[in-house]
XYZ file of C-alpha atoms in Angstrom:
751
model
C 4.237 51.250 -12.070
C 4.409 49.966 -15.607
C 7.029 47.553 -16.760
C 7.176 47.473 -20.509
C 10.702 48.012 -21.713
C 11.761 45.664 -24.491
C 15.294 46.779 -25.161
C 18.450 45.380 -23.679
C 21.389 47.711 -23.208
C 24.481 47.901 -21.066
C 25.621 51.287 -19.832
C 27.877 52.438 -17.032
C 24.983 53.225 -14.741
C 21.959 51.245 -15.952
C 21.288 47.685 -17.038
C 18.158 46.636 -18.918
C 16.929 43.179 -19.676
C 14.982 41.589 -22.519
C 11.239 41.766 -22.085
C 10.747 38.132 -21.230
C 13.406 38.176 -18.526
C 12.279 41.454 -17.092
C 8.686 40.348 -16.857
C 9.662 37.336 -14.844
C 11.626 38.950 -12.111
C 9.584 42.083 -11.931
C 6.405 40.048 -11.526
C 7.982 38.135 -8.721
C 9.163 41.192 -6.841
C 6.556 43.795 -7.724
C 4.687 44.686 -4.539
C 1.327 45.141 -6.215
C 0.978 41.847 -8.084
C -2.003 39.684 -7.393
C -0.252 36.282 -7.418
C 1.536 34.954 -4.393
C 4.685 32.895 -4.233
C 2.869 29.671 -3.497
C 1.010 30.112 -6.797
C 4.313 30.703 -8.537
C 5.736 27.468 -7.200
C 2.655 25.406 -8.023
C 2.387 26.873 -11.501
C 6.025 26.144 -12.149
C 5.511 22.514 -11.081
C 2.694 22.139 -13.602
C 4.792 23.571 -16.431
C 7.682 21.116 -16.287
C 6.393 19.300 -19.334
C 6.658 21.014 -22.706
C 3.269 19.645 -23.614
C 1.540 21.912 -21.175
C 3.004 25.074 -22.740
C 1.966 26.919 -25.816
C 3.723 29.774 -27.542
C 2.673 33.035 -25.941
C 0.633 35.400 -28.012
C 0.183 39.118 -27.800
C -3.075 38.664 -25.913
C -1.834 35.968 -23.573
C -3.420 36.077 -20.142
C -0.778 33.926 -18.528
C 1.186 35.516 -15.716
C 4.630 36.687 -16.801
C 6.273 33.806 -14.964
C 4.162 31.276 -16.848
C 4.854 33.053 -20.131
C 8.573 33.028 -19.528
C 8.546 29.367 -18.606
C 6.584 28.488 -21.701
C 8.923 30.456 -23.917
C 11.895 28.789 -22.331
C 10.415 25.359 -22.987
C 10.028 26.056 -26.675
C 13.394 27.691 -27.209
C 15.595 25.265 -25.245
C 16.855 22.175 -27.026
C 16.187 19.951 -24.049
C 14.502 20.080 -20.688
C 17.728 20.200 -18.663
C 19.034 23.178 -20.592
C 15.655 24.832 -20.146
C 15.808 24.276 -16.398
C 19.316 25.723 -16.300
C 18.139 28.785 -18.165
C 15.201 29.027 -15.796
C 17.512 28.902 -12.803
C 19.667 31.631 -14.341
C 16.605 33.816 -14.807
C 15.482 33.165 -11.255
C 18.922 34.116 -9.899
C 18.596 37.665 -11.196
C 17.133 40.502 -9.136
C 15.119 43.179 -10.888
C 14.537 46.492 -9.129
C 11.782 48.668 -10.558
C 12.429 52.389 -11.001
C 10.058 55.093 -12.158
C 12.504 57.094 -14.254
C 16.135 57.324 -15.279
C 17.140 59.480 -12.293
C 15.592 57.071 -9.803
C 17.259 54.172 -11.610
C 20.624 55.920 -11.438
C 20.097 56.506 -7.731
C 19.365 52.833 -7.145
C 22.399 51.776 -9.160
C 24.764 54.101 -7.309
C 23.262 53.507 -3.865
C 22.234 49.852 -3.857
C 25.519 48.573 -2.459
C 25.876 51.495 -0.061
C 22.563 51.279 1.773
C 19.664 53.721 1.660
C 20.220 56.499 4.174
C 16.946 58.356 3.818
C 13.389 57.706 4.939
C 11.689 58.160 1.587
C 12.754 56.352 -1.537
C 12.362 59.149 -4.107
C 14.655 62.006 -5.066
C 12.393 63.156 -7.910
C 8.910 64.583 -7.867
C 6.353 61.937 -8.643
C 3.516 62.946 -11.000
C 0.686 64.159 -8.803
C -1.983 62.778 -11.106
C -0.505 59.292 -10.729
C -0.628 59.327 -6.956
C -3.344 57.544 -5.018
C -6.373 59.392 -3.694
C -5.035 58.945 -0.161
C -1.807 60.742 -1.044
C -3.654 63.471 -2.962
C -5.743 64.117 0.118
C -2.589 64.741 2.137
C -1.586 67.669 -0.084
C -5.034 69.229 -0.328
C -5.177 72.913 0.649
C -8.651 72.462 2.199
C -10.228 74.785 -0.379
C -11.878 71.926 -2.262
C -15.407 70.794 -1.447
C -15.786 67.081 -2.053
C -18.754 64.763 -1.626
C -18.569 63.182 1.782
C -20.622 60.153 2.768
C -18.877 59.069 5.955
C -19.482 60.019 9.555
C -18.243 63.367 10.831
C -18.282 62.270 14.453
C -14.982 60.403 14.665
C -12.374 59.981 17.372
C -10.055 62.426 15.624
C -12.740 65.091 15.294
C -13.772 64.721 18.914
C -10.131 64.946 19.966
C -9.885 68.180 17.946
C -12.581 69.772 20.115
C -10.664 69.022 23.309
C -7.189 69.811 21.931
C -7.861 72.859 19.757
C -11.504 73.683 19.115
C -12.617 75.033 22.471
C -9.837 77.548 23.050
C -9.722 78.771 19.434
C -13.498 79.247 19.578
C -13.188 81.038 22.928
C -10.554 83.377 21.495
C -12.889 84.343 18.638
C -15.733 84.907 21.091
C -13.630 87.320 23.160
C -12.400 89.150 20.070
C -15.966 89.488 18.821
C -16.957 91.169 22.105
C -14.004 93.542 21.733
C -15.049 94.426 18.184
C -18.651 95.079 19.255
C -17.386 97.435 21.964
C -15.489 99.511 19.405
C -18.766 100.052 17.456
C -16.718 100.723 14.310
C -15.691 97.064 14.205
C -19.219 95.628 14.455
C -18.935 93.861 11.043
C -15.794 92.153 12.279
C -17.545 91.299 15.535
C -20.227 89.473 13.551
C -17.556 87.674 11.535
C -15.706 86.588 14.681
C -18.946 85.291 16.185
C -19.557 83.164 13.083
C -15.963 81.901 13.130
C -16.282 81.154 16.852
C -19.131 78.772 16.091
C -17.266 77.434 13.074
C -13.989 76.548 14.828
C -15.790 74.798 17.670
C -16.915 72.167 15.125
C -15.732 72.989 11.579
C -16.380 69.586 10.063
C -18.903 69.485 7.233
C -19.056 73.281 7.056
C -17.442 75.498 4.454
C -16.268 79.095 4.288
C -16.863 81.005 1.019
C -16.022 84.356 -0.462
C -19.263 85.679 -1.921
C -19.497 87.728 -5.120
C -21.032 91.013 -6.195
C -24.535 89.723 -6.963
C -24.992 88.081 -3.596
C -23.504 91.089 -1.835
C -26.092 93.370 -3.476
C -28.802 90.907 -2.443
C -27.688 91.140 1.131
C -27.586 94.922 0.972
C -31.141 95.139 -0.401
C -32.611 92.497 1.954
C -30.436 92.343 5.069
C -32.878 90.053 6.877
C -32.572 87.274 4.295
C -29.166 86.321 5.630
C -27.816 86.069 2.085
C -29.780 82.966 1.185
C -27.980 81.445 -1.776
C -29.884 78.172 -1.831
C -31.293 78.959 -5.214
C -27.923 79.333 -6.868
C -27.441 76.418 -9.183
C -24.271 74.476 -8.531
C -22.504 73.363 -11.683
C -18.946 73.540 -10.407
C -16.713 70.478 -10.546
C -16.756 68.360 -7.420
C -13.013 67.842 -7.031
C -11.896 71.359 -7.968
C -12.070 74.677 -6.110
C -15.077 76.803 -6.920
C -14.592 79.069 -9.899
C -13.710 82.624 -9.044
C -16.439 85.144 -9.462
C -16.888 87.091 -12.662
C -16.752 90.793 -12.041
C -20.143 92.451 -12.613
C -20.430 96.179 -13.138
C -22.115 98.056 -10.343
C -25.577 99.455 -11.127
C -25.566 103.162 -12.039
C -26.766 105.483 -9.307
C -25.609 103.207 -6.495
C -22.921 104.495 -4.152
C -19.688 102.630 -4.691
C -18.374 100.485 -1.853
C -15.520 101.974 0.102
C -12.357 100.052 -0.772
C -11.233 97.658 1.943
C -7.971 99.459 2.701
C -9.690 102.881 2.812
C -11.960 102.022 5.735
C -11.353 103.123 9.298
C -12.792 99.821 10.565
C -10.095 97.910 8.704
C -7.346 99.530 10.748
C -9.297 99.080 13.991
C -9.487 95.394 13.128
C -5.804 95.146 12.235
C -4.752 96.899 15.476
C -7.144 95.316 18.006
C -8.708 92.141 16.638
C -6.206 90.612 14.235
C -3.043 90.478 16.459
C -4.496 88.227 19.213
C -5.908 85.914 16.549
C -2.461 85.763 14.921
C -1.088 84.481 18.222
C -3.926 81.972 18.677
C -3.696 80.576 15.153
C 0.107 80.450 15.292
C -0.035 78.356 18.464
C -2.654 76.073 16.919
C -0.537 75.693 13.770
C 2.580 74.895 15.775
C 1.019 72.255 18.028
C -1.041 70.605 15.277
C 1.964 70.481 12.915
C 4.140 69.012 15.666
C 1.662 66.184 16.199
C 1.945 65.415 12.429
C -1.298 63.437 12.214
C -3.268 66.658 12.895
C -1.675 68.592 10.022
C -5.177 69.298 8.558
C -5.812 71.437 11.639
C -2.588 73.308 10.960
C -3.614 73.940 7.346
C -7.040 75.119 8.451
C -5.582 77.647 10.900
C -2.920 78.845 8.473
C -5.459 79.417 5.694
C -7.779 81.292 8.029
C -4.951 83.539 9.189
C -3.531 84.245 5.726
C -6.733 84.524 3.667
C -10.051 84.680 5.505
C -9.195 87.239 8.197
C -7.796 89.650 5.594
C -10.992 89.756 3.535
C -13.799 92.292 3.954
C -16.173 90.795 6.533
C -19.196 91.148 4.228
C -17.458 88.933 1.660
C -17.139 85.945 4.008
C -19.971 83.451 4.227
C -20.146 80.240 6.269
C -22.470 77.456 5.174
C -22.963 73.828 6.060
C -24.324 72.360 2.801
C -22.746 71.564 -0.535
C -25.492 73.359 -2.497
C -24.407 76.701 -1.133
C -21.438 76.748 -3.448
C -22.101 78.356 -6.807
C -20.558 80.482 -9.444
C -20.956 83.578 -7.266
C -18.893 82.103 -4.434
C -15.341 80.907 -4.088
C -14.556 78.134 -1.643
C -11.976 79.196 0.931
C -12.017 76.487 3.567
C -13.620 73.085 3.949
C -12.530 70.306 6.292
C -14.096 66.958 7.087
C -11.490 65.319 9.307
C -9.018 66.751 11.810
C -6.654 63.785 11.646
C -5.214 61.582 8.937
C -3.011 58.644 9.876
C -1.278 58.661 6.488
C 0.507 61.925 7.213
C 3.625 59.974 8.104
C 4.148 59.967 4.309
C 3.901 63.746 4.039
C 6.925 65.542 2.631
C 8.002 69.179 2.418
C 10.200 69.798 -0.618
C 11.070 66.125 -0.675
C 11.844 66.015 3.070
C 9.830 63.726 5.305
C 7.734 65.602 7.842
C 9.355 63.770 10.760
C 12.783 65.058 9.721
C 11.376 68.563 9.278
C 9.869 68.537 12.765
C 13.037 67.189 14.373
C 15.303 69.749 12.709
C 14.715 72.425 15.435
C 16.353 69.995 17.871
C 19.658 70.786 16.164
C 19.309 74.504 16.888
C 18.207 73.841 20.474
C 21.107 71.436 21.049
C 23.689 73.925 19.765
C 22.230 76.881 21.681
C 21.949 75.225 25.086
C 25.131 73.247 24.549
C 27.470 76.115 23.738
C 25.760 78.956 25.643
C 24.797 77.191 28.878
C 28.253 75.858 29.693
C 27.580 75.734 33.442
C 24.392 73.662 33.128
C 22.265 76.375 34.743
C 19.249 75.853 32.506
C 19.672 72.235 31.415
C 21.492 69.268 32.928
C 24.046 67.170 31.102
C 21.508 64.369 30.729
C 19.086 66.677 28.900
C 21.834 68.065 26.684
C 23.003 64.566 25.789
C 19.467 63.440 24.920
C 18.843 66.487 22.708
C 22.214 66.124 20.979
C 21.568 62.447 20.247
C 18.056 63.250 19.009
C 19.410 65.918 16.666
C 21.486 63.254 14.922
C 18.285 61.714 13.494
C 17.235 64.615 11.207
C 20.827 65.405 10.293
C 21.398 61.814 9.184
C 18.289 62.133 7.016
C 19.522 65.327 5.355
C 22.937 63.780 4.781
C 21.298 60.740 3.205
C 19.076 62.905 1.031
C 22.098 64.872 -0.168
C 24.053 61.709 -0.963
C 21.147 60.128 -2.836
C 20.426 63.303 -4.816
C 24.031 63.768 -5.911
C 24.550 60.119 -6.868
C 21.210 60.027 -8.717
C 22.393 62.836 -10.986
C 25.956 61.557 -11.423
C 27.787 58.613 -12.925
C 29.032 55.541 -11.101
C 32.434 57.002 -10.203
C 30.997 60.155 -8.622
C 28.284 58.177 -6.859
C 30.825 55.741 -5.436
C 33.109 58.551 -4.235
C 30.256 60.494 -2.630
C 28.855 57.401 -0.942
C 32.238 56.239 0.287
C 33.107 59.742 1.537
C 29.847 60.827 3.155
C 27.995 57.514 3.557
C 29.422 56.873 7.018
C 29.956 60.493 7.996
C 27.301 60.353 10.724
C 28.954 57.554 12.650
C 32.530 58.607 11.889
C 31.897 62.125 13.131
C 30.727 60.811 16.478
C 33.490 58.218 16.784
C 36.318 60.619 15.922
C 34.930 63.286 18.249
C 34.695 60.771 21.084
C 38.256 59.518 20.491
C 39.630 63.069 20.444
C 37.824 64.024 23.640
C 38.849 60.794 25.367
C 42.489 61.306 24.395
C 42.478 64.918 25.611
C 40.901 63.950 28.934
C 43.022 60.787 29.284
C 39.774 58.823 29.530
C 40.167 55.324 28.018
C 36.479 54.680 28.637
C 35.464 56.617 25.529
C 37.617 54.366 23.353
C 35.760 51.343 24.716
C 32.457 53.122 24.092
C 33.450 53.637 20.464
C 34.280 49.939 20.103
C 30.960 49.028 21.719
C 29.114 51.359 19.318
C 30.897 49.803 16.334
C 29.968 46.320 17.519
C 26.411 47.435 18.294
C 25.991 48.810 14.786
C 27.298 45.548 13.383
C 24.927 43.452 15.492
C 21.943 45.692 14.821
C 22.453 45.640 11.056
C 23.084 41.884 10.958
C 20.321 40.761 13.314
C 17.785 43.443 14.228
C 17.161 45.193 10.883
C 16.700 41.960 8.853
C 14.759 40.405 11.723
C 12.234 43.192 12.191
C 11.796 43.441 8.409
C 11.134 39.702 8.156
C 8.573 39.906 10.947
C 6.623 42.842 9.508
C 6.896 41.626 5.918
C 5.994 38.064 6.926
C 2.889 39.167 8.809
C 1.643 40.927 5.689
C 2.848 38.609 2.911
C 3.050 35.224 4.693
C 6.236 34.069 2.936
C 8.660 36.238 1.023
C 11.433 35.196 -1.345
C 14.739 36.881 -1.992
C 17.594 36.229 -4.353
C 20.111 33.959 -2.655
C 22.839 34.781 -5.194
C 22.774 38.533 -4.613
C 22.492 37.965 -0.870
C 25.450 35.606 -1.107
C 27.660 38.452 -2.332
C 26.831 40.440 0.800
C 27.319 37.364 2.963
C 30.755 36.740 1.482
C 31.763 40.354 2.085
C 30.395 40.054 5.612
C 32.535 36.987 6.347
C 35.613 38.696 4.939
C 35.006 41.910 6.840
C 34.306 40.301 10.222
C 37.255 37.957 9.821
C 39.522 40.856 8.947
C 38.357 43.148 11.727
C 38.750 40.551 14.446
C 41.946 38.976 13.066
C 44.224 41.201 15.250
C 42.147 40.283 18.320
C 42.506 36.550 17.627
C 46.217 37.018 16.913
C 46.778 38.842 20.217
C 44.987 36.137 22.149
C 47.109 33.472 20.499
C 50.484 35.157 21.142
C 49.861 37.707 23.891
C 50.825 37.368 27.568
C 48.000 36.915 30.061
C 48.438 39.460 32.880
C 46.262 39.708 35.997
C 46.026 42.751 38.228
C 45.228 40.998 41.516
C 45.985 37.392 42.466
C 45.525 35.884 45.927
C 46.449 32.482 47.317
C 43.294 30.652 48.211
C 45.105 28.324 50.681
C 46.466 31.126 52.854
C 50.255 31.144 52.561
C 50.900 27.889 50.735
C 52.800 28.974 47.626
C 52.006 25.741 45.854
C 48.273 26.202 46.319
C 45.873 27.581 43.703
C 45.582 31.325 43.097
C 42.460 33.359 42.450
C 43.106 36.182 39.934
C 41.021 39.173 38.945
C 41.017 41.582 35.958
C 43.074 39.341 33.703
C 43.874 40.572 30.193
C 46.381 40.103 27.423
C 49.220 42.583 27.806
C 50.728 43.700 24.525
C 52.559 46.837 25.587
C 55.260 45.423 27.801
C 56.989 43.536 25.012
C 57.697 43.849 21.353
C 54.674 41.794 20.297
C 52.380 44.751 19.681
C 54.784 47.040 17.817
C 56.501 44.281 15.868
C 53.594 42.001 15.053
C 50.105 43.207 16.046
C 50.388 46.794 14.823
C 51.646 45.842 11.321
C 48.843 43.286 11.127
C 46.296 45.978 12.005
C 47.544 48.294 9.246
C 47.649 45.456 6.729
C 44.075 44.437 7.495
C 42.940 48.081 7.391
C 44.392 48.411 3.892
C 42.980 45.127 2.574
C 39.413 45.613 3.807
C 38.656 48.782 1.772
C 40.247 47.146 -1.260
C 37.923 44.151 -0.888
C 34.989 46.509 -0.447
C 35.641 48.379 -3.686
C 36.226 45.105 -5.536
C 32.792 44.021 -4.308
C 31.315 47.286 -5.592
C 32.869 46.786 -9.025
C 31.565 43.211 -9.096
C 27.975 44.054 -8.199
C 27.647 47.419 -9.892
C 29.795 47.055 -13.016
C 30.957 43.651 -14.213
C 28.031 41.626 -12.796
C 25.385 44.322 -12.566
C 22.903 41.989 -14.286
C 22.367 40.414 -10.874
C 20.777 43.696 -9.805
C 18.826 44.803 -12.871
C 17.240 48.225 -12.683
C 14.167 48.392 -14.902
C 12.633 51.752 -15.800
C 8.898 51.924 -16.295
C 7.316 54.002 -19.050
C 5.105 57.017 -18.639
C 6.786 58.236 -15.485
C 8.605 61.298 -16.858
C 7.333 64.646 -15.628
C 7.848 67.942 -17.343
C 9.388 68.706 -20.713
C 12.987 68.229 -19.608
C 12.632 64.877 -17.860
C 12.114 64.061 -14.187
C 12.103 66.992 -11.770
C 14.509 66.424 -8.885
C 13.811 67.840 -5.449
C 17.417 68.954 -4.904
C 19.906 69.963 -7.568
C 23.512 68.802 -7.291
C 24.758 72.135 -5.989
C 21.956 72.429 -3.476
C 22.572 68.862 -2.353
C 26.284 69.563 -1.942
C 25.668 72.719 0.123
C 23.143 70.973 2.378
C 25.450 67.978 2.691
C 28.340 70.161 3.870
C 26.137 72.148 6.267
C 24.616 68.981 7.729
C 28.090 67.512 8.191
C 29.273 70.614 10.078
C 26.185 70.584 12.298
C 26.663 66.858 12.843
C 30.190 67.541 14.108
C 28.875 70.122 16.565
C 26.123 67.817 17.862
C 28.552 64.887 18.148
C 30.923 67.087 20.139
C 28.101 68.029 22.526
C 26.998 64.405 22.854
C 30.491 63.224 23.806
C 30.946 66.193 26.148
C 27.838 65.343 28.147
C 27.976 61.555 27.933
C 29.965 61.047 31.123
C 26.980 61.375 33.520
C 25.235 58.704 31.462
C 28.259 56.432 31.709
C 28.444 56.927 35.468
C 25.093 55.224 36.017
C 25.897 52.374 38.446
C 23.181 49.976 37.269
C 23.872 50.084 33.509
C 26.955 48.734 31.825
C 28.805 51.109 29.528
C 28.836 48.296 26.990
C 25.039 48.397 26.879
C 24.923 52.162 26.281
C 27.376 51.821 23.421
C 25.653 48.936 21.621
C 22.152 50.438 21.925
C 21.823 54.232 22.071
C 25.043 55.243 20.365
C 24.891 52.475 17.779
C 21.253 52.361 16.719
C 20.111 56.010 16.801
C 22.024 56.897 13.594
C 20.589 53.777 11.945
C 16.930 54.745 12.415
C 16.590 55.753 8.722
C 17.895 52.306 7.767
C 15.296 50.603 9.958
C 12.483 52.696 8.470
C 13.672 51.989 4.924
C 13.942 48.266 5.551
C 10.409 48.120 6.948
C 9.051 50.061 3.964
C 10.716 47.678 1.516
C 9.393 44.664 3.430
C 5.831 46.016 3.387
C 6.173 46.413 -0.392
C 7.111 42.720 -0.631
C 10.673 43.662 -1.564
C 12.449 41.740 1.173
C 15.669 41.563 -0.852
C 16.227 45.290 -0.434
C 15.368 45.034 3.259
C 18.087 42.447 3.781
C 20.583 44.401 1.689
C 20.022 47.524 3.794
C 21.385 45.876 6.938
C 24.106 43.894 5.184
C 25.461 46.911 3.326
C 25.777 49.006 6.476
C 27.388 46.132 8.382
C 29.945 45.721 5.597
C 30.576 49.472 5.616
C 31.264 49.387 9.357
C 33.949 46.742 8.964
C 35.428 47.685 5.603
C 35.299 51.479 5.725
C 34.585 52.932 9.160
C 37.013 50.829 11.183
C 39.939 51.219 8.714
C 39.331 54.986 8.655
C 39.483 55.080 12.458
C 42.692 53.039 12.419
C 44.437 55.360 9.967
C 43.090 58.439 11.761
C 44.607 57.129 14.986
C 47.896 56.551 13.170
C 48.063 60.199 12.086
C 46.509 61.813 15.172
C 47.476 59.329 17.902
C 44.157 59.142 19.759
C 44.966 55.715 21.191
C 42.514 53.673 19.134
C 43.725 50.057 19.009
C 41.910 47.494 16.872
C 41.634 44.963 19.697
C 38.158 44.032 20.891
C 36.964 42.331 24.039
C 35.905 38.685 24.042
C 32.254 39.679 24.250
C 32.481 41.759 21.068
C 34.437 39.027 19.303
C 32.166 36.081 19.924
C 28.907 38.054 19.645
C 29.868 39.287 16.174
C 31.081 35.912 14.900
C 27.985 34.147 16.246
C 25.703 36.737 14.616
C 27.312 36.325 11.197
C 26.969 32.542 11.368
C 23.301 32.741 12.412
C 22.282 35.242 9.743
C 24.025 33.317 6.951
C 22.254 30.149 8.055
C 18.910 31.976 7.871
C 19.671 33.348 4.399
C 20.576 30.018 2.805
C 17.148 28.946 1.511
C 16.192 32.251 -0.125
C 12.915 32.444 1.802
C 11.818 34.450 4.807
C 8.841 34.529 7.130
C 7.974 36.047 10.480
C 9.338 33.026 12.392
C 12.837 33.425 10.969
C 12.658 37.131 11.699
C 11.590 36.407 15.259
C 14.583 34.114 15.674
C 16.981 36.882 14.597
C 15.364 39.461 16.870
C 15.415 37.066 19.829
C 19.120 36.383 19.272
C 19.712 40.150 19.145
C 17.915 40.714 22.454
C 19.818 37.842 24.055
C 23.082 39.534 23.078
C 21.771 42.840 24.441
C 21.052 41.075 27.729
C 24.655 39.886 27.801
C 25.856 43.456 27.365
C 23.414 44.788 29.956
C 24.677 42.480 32.691
C 28.330 42.541 31.614
C 30.831 44.341 33.880
C 31.951 47.742 32.693
C 35.115 47.764 30.580
C 38.475 48.583 32.109
C 39.052 52.272 32.603
C 35.360 53.099 33.062
């Protein structure tokens, strides 16, 4: 990605920096740079003296950081002012974007989190992609030079998973075609394809032209030897299509393909079973994701090769067999490719595409099989929870696409409205069902899920990102000033959310359900009490003091959240500079987006409706899970219900960390944690006020102290602006310790 902008402008949605400032921060945070942070520090130590610097020239080979430091030394009146300017430059965070649409998306989504698994809403120029990525989108009709081994673990696994039964199916069909006599040409073709699909690697399937066909007709025993055909076709492009050559006069014309009786024998007897075989192979290989080349190979055979005249299909095993009289149809060297986790379909990650059928299955078995005849409640709950994963991706893609093509106001409204729709849909559905069934346990599950999301975003997401990023990049640096904004919002939000709980514990009455005299009848002896809690309903404390405090806090938290957005995205957006590289525009009208605004809006609404249905099914069938005697309901809430919707956030954070962009990884978790406290919880409070579902903003002691402790720990880790795998391990260990507390904790009251 090139970074070469030299203009500085302030707009409502995009901030640009002068060239010298941009070069500094972008060099520090660009994932592909060849200098590490230790070299930055050492080089900066050597440049403290102005004598060691010289004015940069156009052909300077100094790294951008050195150039910026040298320029600062010559333009500052004294060394202290230069150091201050240097610190100001270092305090800024530059985020690189490929085009204006991507930059607008980053601006409008940076403070809201990134709720999608891939970071692009526009089509990236195919010619600029790496060879690995280009290979993923190959249609297997390109013959390339191959120097590696064909006998690999993936190719051997293909033989056992797909090759033998596809080859057997072709062998049986070939026998059937030979029996019909009329279909003998197709029987020969099926025999060749039977041998081909048993081990297709290194072989190629071609459509031969008129000259070679006449050669075969005149000398049928030569087996259409085309070794002598000179190969001048490009290596990385499909073979050129044949040039039509007039038939020789006096020769009988070939019967057109669709005028032959054998064609219809083939389409009625041979083609249908192969359609079934190839469809099954496509389905299973596509589901496994890493075997998508096998799926492409079967799909191309079914759609192209089997619908050609059999005499036009030739199978060869050498590169020299491809010439101007042949057209390459199929060529595959490897059955597996581990990079297919990056594969997208119309901008949608392949994992989300493959998980989307879970939504249909969940709705069908959930609303049709009401009596659990075909699936138990446990299975229905698992499928409903799993269907939340692709729906959360589609919702995130819709949000990002709309905000990328809109201004700040629209992006903020869309993010604030739909950004937490996944979690809110589940929470509101659970509260409604718990209120209708007079089951207070579901309210406690919602509180546990809220706390679990908070803990996971504060501890687990930053921790796992630090570990993976630290293992690859040793030590990573992030901007402490921008992280400090999130930390301040986090302190405010946690303090506000748990303020009613602290207030109730300070002024509430301690009530115990069962107290016994340990001395056996002596009234002055000590008592042993069980199930003690603060009772707020028997007096006027709750209605006169706690409830107004809850509504006040719920009104102040969103206000603080939007003030933070204005600070980071408008008035002080220079902290998060978005720099657009040159040469990244595709097409004549600018970047091509995957989803238009209207399409994004329609998909966003549909995904929200489906999310409501799946959340309703999950809460309907959650009770058998909660009745497990060996697992605390707290643990189910803080793990499964809290972290499943956050899987896209975890994936995004890991991707940013691997790209040496740890600042974005940390912001991902912090932004969602702030959203939980400043948006989701106030929305639930006001929803309960209008639809009296019994949600009270009072948390248990375990939720209170676990959240406060987590915020203190993570802010201590973030103070130095550096991260490594040890700090990440510390956060993850703290997270698992808290999970152990929830696992062994007694179930909440009412469960």
